[in-house]
Amino acid sequence: MYWYCFTWERKKLGDVAKITPGGTPSKNISNYWYPKEIPWLSSGEINKEIIFSTDGMISKKGFNNSSAKWIKQDSVLIALAGQGKTRGKVAINRIPLTTNQSIAGIEPSNEVYYKFLYHQLTKDYLKLRLISSGDGSRGGLNKKLLNDYAVNLSSIDEQHKLGILLSHIDNTLQLHERKYEELALIKKALLQKLFPKNDEVAPEVRYKNFNDAWEQRKLGEVGKTFTGLSGKTKEDFGHGDAHFVTYMNVYSNPISDPNMVENVEIDTKQQEVKKGDVFFTTSSETPEEVGMSSVWLSDAPHIYLNSFCFGFRPTVNIFHPYYLAYLLRSNNIRNKMMILAQGISRYNISKNKVMKLNVTIPNIREQQKIGEFFKQLDFLITLHHRKLEKLKQLKKFLLQNMFI
């Protein structure tokens, strides 16, 4: 591996780049905006990170009668102001464009590689917000602050290599992010297609060669409920040879993660969970989060359920566990759960009312087909999410350690 020996230099941004704030033509003069001739960027679009096009356009007349200015391709754009966390965000423009007054273009000189500068300013996001004028929520960057802002520069050759490396990581990040989002959308669509809507007794789409009618039963007819831990204080948790399934485990996973448990003392008065049990969240700050379900598939002994959930134990052997897990997460059941949620500042759900919900049950072979499909789909989603998180950690590490 070749190690660079070039001494990094600290320079003012204004000495190595041209900083150009934008402007907005008058909204009251229509021919400043029509015909749409010149790309014009607003601060809300800077979250795209790489700008290939703009939502807004202005006319040549609007450009000539405003403080908008051309920013050349492959500059670094920075949000001077904006709502929420927008201020200090940076992007690269892959086309020549103009911007509103809440964005400045930073056009690097020959001694600065634009991708290197982009990644350095990305790393300095919090620092840039800190130096902004005004208080923490309404402050703003300006041309003077940016001109005086110090950046660290290595040789242009090293800048190229570092900038390209980080850009490759960004490209891989975006690839996995797109795959993750696409798979999540596919799952959402198939949860609608492969499970019945409302109280219909068959789904919109079925696997080939499955034609048997689906049965409809109330949950209370095919199982019984049990409560989570009771009579405990905070001193009882964090130690002991038993474990309890956490609220976040139930909320987050259609199939409970056996590792998302916490310690508690063994207590023979408490109800232990069994393989095949279903857990439901009973309370949340929003109705969308009430009644979230999770199926437990571990045989581990001395496992209890947290006190903010209740359990359901099937008493008849008619469910494939993976089918049941995704059935209870389908749009039909989730919509019914939200209707049952009661409250104002906090929402609760009655387990007795949950037991009155109808569920649709195909034969066990079709259940297995549906359940295994969603299991594999969730595996792919989790795989891309883990890769995404590892890449984010790698990028964070490199940003913290590559720049002086």
mmCIF file of C-alpha atoms in Angstrom, residues 82-87 125-126 128-140:
data_model
loop_
_atom_site.group_PDB
_atom_site.id
_atom_site.type_symbol
_atom_site.label_atom_id
_atom_site.label_comp_id
_atom_site.label_asym_id
_atom_site.label_seq_id
_atom_site.Cartn_x
_atom_site.Cartn_y
_atom_site.Cartn_z
ATOM 1 C CA GLY A 82 -33.801 25.762 5.813
ATOM 2 C CA GLN A 83 -36.292 23.939 7.964
ATOM 3 C CA GLY A 84 -35.306 21.263 10.463
ATOM 4 C CA LYS A 85 -31.863 19.812 9.864
ATOM 5 C CA THR A 86 -31.428 21.235 6.355
ATOM 6 C CA ARG A 87 -28.956 24.006 7.247
ATOM 7 C CA TYR A 125 -22.051 19.110 9.247
ATOM 8 C CA LEU A 126 -22.481 19.652 12.998
ATOM 9 C CA LEU A 128 -21.056 24.141 10.317
ATOM 10 C CA ARG A 129 -24.359 24.333 12.148
ATOM 11 C CA LEU A 130 -22.560 25.352 15.321
ATOM 12 C CA ILE A 131 -20.828 28.328 13.716
ATOM 13 C CA SER A 132 -24.084 29.521 12.127
ATOM 14 C CA SER A 133 -25.366 32.907 13.280
ATOM 15 C CA GLY A 134 -28.452 33.079 15.489
ATOM 16 C CA ASP A 135 -29.707 30.484 17.972
ATOM 17 C CA GLY A 136 -29.569 26.745 17.440
ATOM 18 C CA SER A 137 -32.898 26.446 15.643
ATOM 19 C CA ARG A 138 -33.084 29.634 13.533
ATOM 20 C CA GLY A 139 -29.439 30.274 12.743
ATOM 21 C CA GLY A 140 -28.074 30.617 9.267
#
